[in-house]
Coordinates of C-alpha atoms in Angstrom, one line a residue:
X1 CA 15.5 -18.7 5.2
X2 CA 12.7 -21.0 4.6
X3 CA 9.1 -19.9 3.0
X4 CA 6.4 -20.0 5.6
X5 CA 2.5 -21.5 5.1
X6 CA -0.2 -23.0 6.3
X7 CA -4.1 -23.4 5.7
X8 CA -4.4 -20.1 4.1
X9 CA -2.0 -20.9 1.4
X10 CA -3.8 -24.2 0.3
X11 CA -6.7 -21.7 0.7
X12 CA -5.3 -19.1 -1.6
X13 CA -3.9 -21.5 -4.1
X14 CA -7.4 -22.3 -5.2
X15 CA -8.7 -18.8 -5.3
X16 CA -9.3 -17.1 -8.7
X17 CA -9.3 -14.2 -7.0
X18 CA -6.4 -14.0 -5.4
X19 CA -4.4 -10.5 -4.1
X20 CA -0.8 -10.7 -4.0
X21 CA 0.4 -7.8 -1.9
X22 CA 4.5 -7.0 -2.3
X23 CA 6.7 -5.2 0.7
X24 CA 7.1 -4.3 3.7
X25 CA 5.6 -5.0 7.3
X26 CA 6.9 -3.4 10.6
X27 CA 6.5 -2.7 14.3
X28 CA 4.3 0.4 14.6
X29 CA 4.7 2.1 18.4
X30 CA 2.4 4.9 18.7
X31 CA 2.3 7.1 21.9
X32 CA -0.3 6.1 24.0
X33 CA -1.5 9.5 24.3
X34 CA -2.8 11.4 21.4
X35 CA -1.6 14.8 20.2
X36 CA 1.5 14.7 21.7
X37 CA 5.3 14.3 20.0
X38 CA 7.3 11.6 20.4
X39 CA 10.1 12.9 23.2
X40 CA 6.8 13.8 25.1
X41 CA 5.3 10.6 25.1
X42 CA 5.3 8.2 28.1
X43 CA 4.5 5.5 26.7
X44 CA 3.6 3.1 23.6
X45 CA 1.5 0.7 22.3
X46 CA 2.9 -1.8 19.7
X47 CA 0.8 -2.4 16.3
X48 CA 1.7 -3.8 13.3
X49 CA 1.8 -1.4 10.4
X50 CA 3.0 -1.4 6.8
X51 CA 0.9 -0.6 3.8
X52 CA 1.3 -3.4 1.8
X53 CA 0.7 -5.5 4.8
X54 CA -2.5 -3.5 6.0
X55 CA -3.9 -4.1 2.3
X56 CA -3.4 -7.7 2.6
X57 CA -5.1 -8.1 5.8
X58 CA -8.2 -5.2 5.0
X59 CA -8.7 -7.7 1.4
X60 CA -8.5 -11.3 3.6
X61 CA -11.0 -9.5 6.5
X62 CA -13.6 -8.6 3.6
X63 CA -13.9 -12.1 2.8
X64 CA -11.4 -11.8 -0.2
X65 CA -7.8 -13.7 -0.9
X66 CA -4.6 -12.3 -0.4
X67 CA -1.0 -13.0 0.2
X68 CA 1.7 -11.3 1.4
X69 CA 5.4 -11.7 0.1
X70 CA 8.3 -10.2 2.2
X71 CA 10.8 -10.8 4.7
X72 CA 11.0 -10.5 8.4
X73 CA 13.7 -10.4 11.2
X74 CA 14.4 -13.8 12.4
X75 CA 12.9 -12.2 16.1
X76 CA 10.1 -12.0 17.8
X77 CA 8.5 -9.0 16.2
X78 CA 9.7 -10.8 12.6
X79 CA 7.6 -14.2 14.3
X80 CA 4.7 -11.8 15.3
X81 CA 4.2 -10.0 12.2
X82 CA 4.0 -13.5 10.2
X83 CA 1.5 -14.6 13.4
X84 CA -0.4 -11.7 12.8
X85 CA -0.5 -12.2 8.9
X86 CA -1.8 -15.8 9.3
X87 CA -4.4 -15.0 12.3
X88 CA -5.7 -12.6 9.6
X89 CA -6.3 -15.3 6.6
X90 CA -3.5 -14.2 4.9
X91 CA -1.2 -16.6 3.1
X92 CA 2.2 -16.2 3.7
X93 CA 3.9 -18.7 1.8
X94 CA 5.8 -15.8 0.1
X95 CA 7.4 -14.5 3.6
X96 CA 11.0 -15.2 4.5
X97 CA 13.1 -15.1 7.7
X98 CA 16.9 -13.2 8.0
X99 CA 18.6 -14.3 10.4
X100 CA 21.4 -11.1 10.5
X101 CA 18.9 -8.4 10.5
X102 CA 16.3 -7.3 12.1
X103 CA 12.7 -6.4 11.8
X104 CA 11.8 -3.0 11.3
X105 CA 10.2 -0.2 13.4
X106 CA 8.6 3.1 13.4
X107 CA 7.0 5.5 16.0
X108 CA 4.6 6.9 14.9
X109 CA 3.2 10.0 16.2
X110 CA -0.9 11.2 16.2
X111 CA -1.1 15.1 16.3
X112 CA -4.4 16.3 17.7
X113 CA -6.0 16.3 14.0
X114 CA -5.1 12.6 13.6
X115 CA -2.8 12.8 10.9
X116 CA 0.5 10.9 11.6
X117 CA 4.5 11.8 11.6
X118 CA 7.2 9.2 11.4
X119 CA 10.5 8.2 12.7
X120 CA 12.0 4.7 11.1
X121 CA 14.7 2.3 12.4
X122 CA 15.8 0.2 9.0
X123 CA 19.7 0.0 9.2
X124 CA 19.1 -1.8 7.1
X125 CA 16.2 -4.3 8.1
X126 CA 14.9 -7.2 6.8
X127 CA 12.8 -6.2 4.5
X128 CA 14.9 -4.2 2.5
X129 CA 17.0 -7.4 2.0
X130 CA 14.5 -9.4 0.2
X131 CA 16.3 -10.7 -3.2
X132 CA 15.3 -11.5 -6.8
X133 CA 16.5 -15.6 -6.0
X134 CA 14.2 -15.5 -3.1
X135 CA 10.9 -14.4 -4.3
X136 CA 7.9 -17.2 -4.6
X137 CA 7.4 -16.3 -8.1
X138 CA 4.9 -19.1 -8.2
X139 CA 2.7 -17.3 -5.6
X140 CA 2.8 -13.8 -7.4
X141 CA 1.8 -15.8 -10.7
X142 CA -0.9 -17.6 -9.3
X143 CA -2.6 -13.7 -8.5
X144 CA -5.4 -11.9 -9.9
X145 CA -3.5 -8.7 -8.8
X146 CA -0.4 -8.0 -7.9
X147 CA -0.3 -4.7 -5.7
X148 CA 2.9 -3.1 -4.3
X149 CA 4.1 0.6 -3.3
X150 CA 7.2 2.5 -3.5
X151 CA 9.3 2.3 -0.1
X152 CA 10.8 -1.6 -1.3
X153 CA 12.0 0.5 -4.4
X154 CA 14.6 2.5 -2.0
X155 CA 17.7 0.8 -1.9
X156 CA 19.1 -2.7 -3.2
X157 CA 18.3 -5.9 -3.3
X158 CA 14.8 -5.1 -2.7
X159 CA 14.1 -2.7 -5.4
X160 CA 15.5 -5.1 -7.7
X161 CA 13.3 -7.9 -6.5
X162 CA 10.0 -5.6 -6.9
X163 CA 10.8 -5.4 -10.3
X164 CA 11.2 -8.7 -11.1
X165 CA 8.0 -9.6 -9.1
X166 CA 5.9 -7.0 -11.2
X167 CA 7.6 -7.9 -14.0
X168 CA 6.7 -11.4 -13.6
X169 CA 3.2 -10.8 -13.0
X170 CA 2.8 -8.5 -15.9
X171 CA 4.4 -11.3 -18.0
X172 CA 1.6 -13.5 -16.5
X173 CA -1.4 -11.1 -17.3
X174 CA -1.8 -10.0 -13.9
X175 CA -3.4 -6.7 -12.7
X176 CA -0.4 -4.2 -11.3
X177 CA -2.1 -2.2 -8.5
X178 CA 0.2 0.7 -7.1
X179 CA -0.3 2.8 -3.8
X180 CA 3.2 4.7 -3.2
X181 CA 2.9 5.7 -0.1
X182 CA 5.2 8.5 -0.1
X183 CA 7.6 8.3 2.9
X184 CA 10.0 10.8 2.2
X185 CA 11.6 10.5 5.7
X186 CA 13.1 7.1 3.8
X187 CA 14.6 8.6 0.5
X188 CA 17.8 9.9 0.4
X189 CA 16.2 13.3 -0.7
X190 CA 12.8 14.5 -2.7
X191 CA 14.5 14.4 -5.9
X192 CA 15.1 11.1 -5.2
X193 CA 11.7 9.8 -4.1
X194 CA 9.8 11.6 -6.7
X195 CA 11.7 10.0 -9.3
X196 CA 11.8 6.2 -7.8
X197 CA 8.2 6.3 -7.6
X198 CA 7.8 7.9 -10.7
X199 CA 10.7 5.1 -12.3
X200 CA 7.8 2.3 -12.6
X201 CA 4.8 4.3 -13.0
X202 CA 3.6 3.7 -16.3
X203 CA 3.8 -0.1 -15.4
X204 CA 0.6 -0.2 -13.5
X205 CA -3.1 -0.5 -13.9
X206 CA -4.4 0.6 -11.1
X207 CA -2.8 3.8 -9.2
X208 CA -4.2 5.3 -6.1
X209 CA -2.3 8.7 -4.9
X210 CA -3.6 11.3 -2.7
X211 CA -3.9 14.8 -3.0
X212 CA -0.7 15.5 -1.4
X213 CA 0.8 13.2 -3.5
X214 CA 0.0 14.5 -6.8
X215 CA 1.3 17.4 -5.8
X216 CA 4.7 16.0 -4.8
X217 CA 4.8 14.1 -7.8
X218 CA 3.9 17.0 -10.4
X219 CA 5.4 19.7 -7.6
X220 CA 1.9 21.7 -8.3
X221 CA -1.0 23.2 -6.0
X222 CA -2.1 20.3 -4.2
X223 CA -5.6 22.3 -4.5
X224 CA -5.5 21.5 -8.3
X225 CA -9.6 21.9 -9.1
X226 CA -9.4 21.7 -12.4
X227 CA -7.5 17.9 -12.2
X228 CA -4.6 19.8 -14.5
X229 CA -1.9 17.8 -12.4
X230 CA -4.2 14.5 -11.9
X231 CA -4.4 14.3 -15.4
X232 CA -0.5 15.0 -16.2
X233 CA -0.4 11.5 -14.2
X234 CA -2.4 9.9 -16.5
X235 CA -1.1 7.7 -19.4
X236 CA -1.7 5.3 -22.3
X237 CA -2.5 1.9 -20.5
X238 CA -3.7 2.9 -17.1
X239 CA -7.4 1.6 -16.2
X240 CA -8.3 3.7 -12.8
X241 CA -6.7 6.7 -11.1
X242 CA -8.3 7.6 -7.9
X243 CA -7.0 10.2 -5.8
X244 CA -8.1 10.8 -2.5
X245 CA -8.6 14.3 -1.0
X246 CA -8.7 13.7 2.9
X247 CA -12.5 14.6 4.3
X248 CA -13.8 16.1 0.9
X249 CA -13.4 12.4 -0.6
X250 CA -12.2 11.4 -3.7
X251 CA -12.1 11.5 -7.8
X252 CA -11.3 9.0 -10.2
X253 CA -10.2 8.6 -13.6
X254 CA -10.5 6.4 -16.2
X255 CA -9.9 6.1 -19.7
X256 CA -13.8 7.0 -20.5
X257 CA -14.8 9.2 -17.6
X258 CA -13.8 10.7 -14.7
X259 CA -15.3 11.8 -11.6
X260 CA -15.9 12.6 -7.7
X261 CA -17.0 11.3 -4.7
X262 CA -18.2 14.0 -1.5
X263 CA -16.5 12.2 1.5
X264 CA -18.3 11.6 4.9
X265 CA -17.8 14.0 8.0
X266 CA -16.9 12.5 11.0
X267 CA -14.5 13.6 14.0
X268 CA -11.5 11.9 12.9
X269 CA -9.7 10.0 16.1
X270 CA -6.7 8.1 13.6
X271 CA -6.1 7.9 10.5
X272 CA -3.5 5.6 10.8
X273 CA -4.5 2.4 8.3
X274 CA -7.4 4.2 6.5
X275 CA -5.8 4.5 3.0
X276 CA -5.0 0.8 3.3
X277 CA -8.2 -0.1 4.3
X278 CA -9.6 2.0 1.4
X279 CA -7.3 0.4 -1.2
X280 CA -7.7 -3.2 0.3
X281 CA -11.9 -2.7 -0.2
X282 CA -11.6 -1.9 -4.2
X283 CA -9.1 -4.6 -4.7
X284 CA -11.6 -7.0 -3.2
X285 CA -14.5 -5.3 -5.8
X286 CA -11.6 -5.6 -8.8
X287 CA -10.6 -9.0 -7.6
X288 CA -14.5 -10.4 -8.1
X289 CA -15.1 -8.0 -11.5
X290 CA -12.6 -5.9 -13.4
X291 CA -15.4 -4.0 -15.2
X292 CA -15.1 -1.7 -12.8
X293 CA -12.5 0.0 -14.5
X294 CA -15.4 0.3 -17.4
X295 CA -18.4 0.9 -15.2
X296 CA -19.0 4.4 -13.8
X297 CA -21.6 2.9 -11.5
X298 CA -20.1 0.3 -10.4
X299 CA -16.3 2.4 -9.5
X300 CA -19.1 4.8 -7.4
X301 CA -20.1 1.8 -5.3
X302 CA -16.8 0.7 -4.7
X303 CA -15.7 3.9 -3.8
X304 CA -18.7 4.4 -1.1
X305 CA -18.3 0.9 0.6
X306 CA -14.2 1.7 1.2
X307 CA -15.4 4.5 2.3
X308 CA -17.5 3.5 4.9
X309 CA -14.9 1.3 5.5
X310 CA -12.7 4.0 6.4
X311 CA -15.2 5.3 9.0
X312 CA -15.3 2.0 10.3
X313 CA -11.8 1.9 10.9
X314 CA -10.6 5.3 12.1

């Protein structure tokens, strides 16, 4: 299992700026019709999908930097997906092959309003395999951030090489950016998924979580207007909390102020990617300045380009 690069590494290596994404990437299928479930579908289109991934690429197509570190089926989809990642501008010095497991999947369904269901194959796959020996610590040490989420905490080796990646990087004084990107269709239960994402949440900086979210981590009204449970999230340490709320946008949170932002109406087609695309836009803006986190200004900006963004892409 050899480490994988090419011009975008050299490229990366000399970027101040540089975006470390940690986790996962998979095979999306997704019906090719929309608003229909998966046994009625007829057919699929493949797509590459994970988070982590998706962030990675969003930063690299802004004109940012960013790496991806993770491991891959030695298949085709594994060769694709690391294709893809390099097509994209994406360094991927820190991806690995396995050779005795594969890549993983998901079909994904669309229901007529857009929003998404899941079904995974990982039994296990490859990138839940990724150990501590094999992470390219250098790479994660040579980032401005380090940004993860919470499915490569679900079972061992991986979760045990996420920590020691964001425990390197913290040692290093790197920014720890945190989307968890609640899948609870991969926990063994709730109980279980609320407290592995909960297990390493003081250790960020930055910590996007949407509406739903907070209310599966506090297990509160997810229509919380008085930011009661958004605030309970808050702690000692942590720079920025944004929460997105779907089509009536966002608020944020900082140690100093806190705010909202109206979202855009639009007839939503897919909202497959958008939260990446969102996170990847104000990790570009943190990459170049980290006053955001001390600018209310500046957090409003950021906030209205990944928005816009988000139209862009759905």
């Amino acid at each position: 299992m050899a480490p994988l690069g090419d011009g975008a590494a050299a490229a990366a290596a000399a970027s101040p700026n540089l975006v470390v994404s940690f986790g996962e990437m998979l095979i999306d299928f997704v019906p090719d019709v929309a608003g229909v479930s998966l046994a009625e579908s007829g057919g699929f289109v493949k797509a590459p999908g994970g988070a982590p991934a998706n962030v990675a690429c969003a930063i690299s197509k802004l004109g940012g930097s960013s790496a991806f570190v993770g491991k891959f089926g030695d298949d085709e989809f594994g060769h694709m997906l690391v294709d893809i990642l390099k097509k994209n501008g994406v360094n991927a010095e820190g991806c690995l092959f396995d050779e005795h497991a594969r890549t993983a999947l998901a079909f994904v369904t669309l229901k007529s309003n857009g929003e998404r269901e899941f079904m995974f194959y990982r039994n296990p796959s490859a990138d839940m395999l990724l150990t501590e020996a094999e992470l390219n610590v250098d790479l994660i040490r040579r980032a401005k951030i380090f940004h993860y989420g919470s499915i490569s905490l679900i079972t061992e080796p991986c979760r045990s090489a996420h920590v020691a990646a964001m425990r390197a990087a913290k040692a290093a004084g790197i920014l720890c950016s945190y989307d968890p990107n609640v899948r609870l269709p991969l926990w063994p239960s709730e109980e279980a998924a609320r407290a592995g994402i909960l297990s390493i949440w003081k250790e960020a900086d930055f910590i996007k979580v949407s509406d739903d979210e907070v209310a599966f981590l506090t297990q509160g009204d997810a229509n919380d207007e008085k930011n009661v449970l958004c605030l309970s999230l808050w702690f000692d340490g942590l720079k920025l909390l944004i929460v997105t709320d779907g089509e009536k946008g966002c608020r944020y949170f900082t140690k100093d102020f806190k705010g909202s932002v109206s979202g855009f109406s639009v007839n939503t087609v897919d909202t497959t990617g958008a939260g990446d695309a969102f996170v990847g836009s104000l990790l570009v803006h943190v990459a170049k300045d980290d006053s955001i986190f001390h600018v209310r200004t500046y957090i409003l900006s950021s906030i209205h380009h990944a928005s816009l963004l988000i139209i862009l892409q759905t």
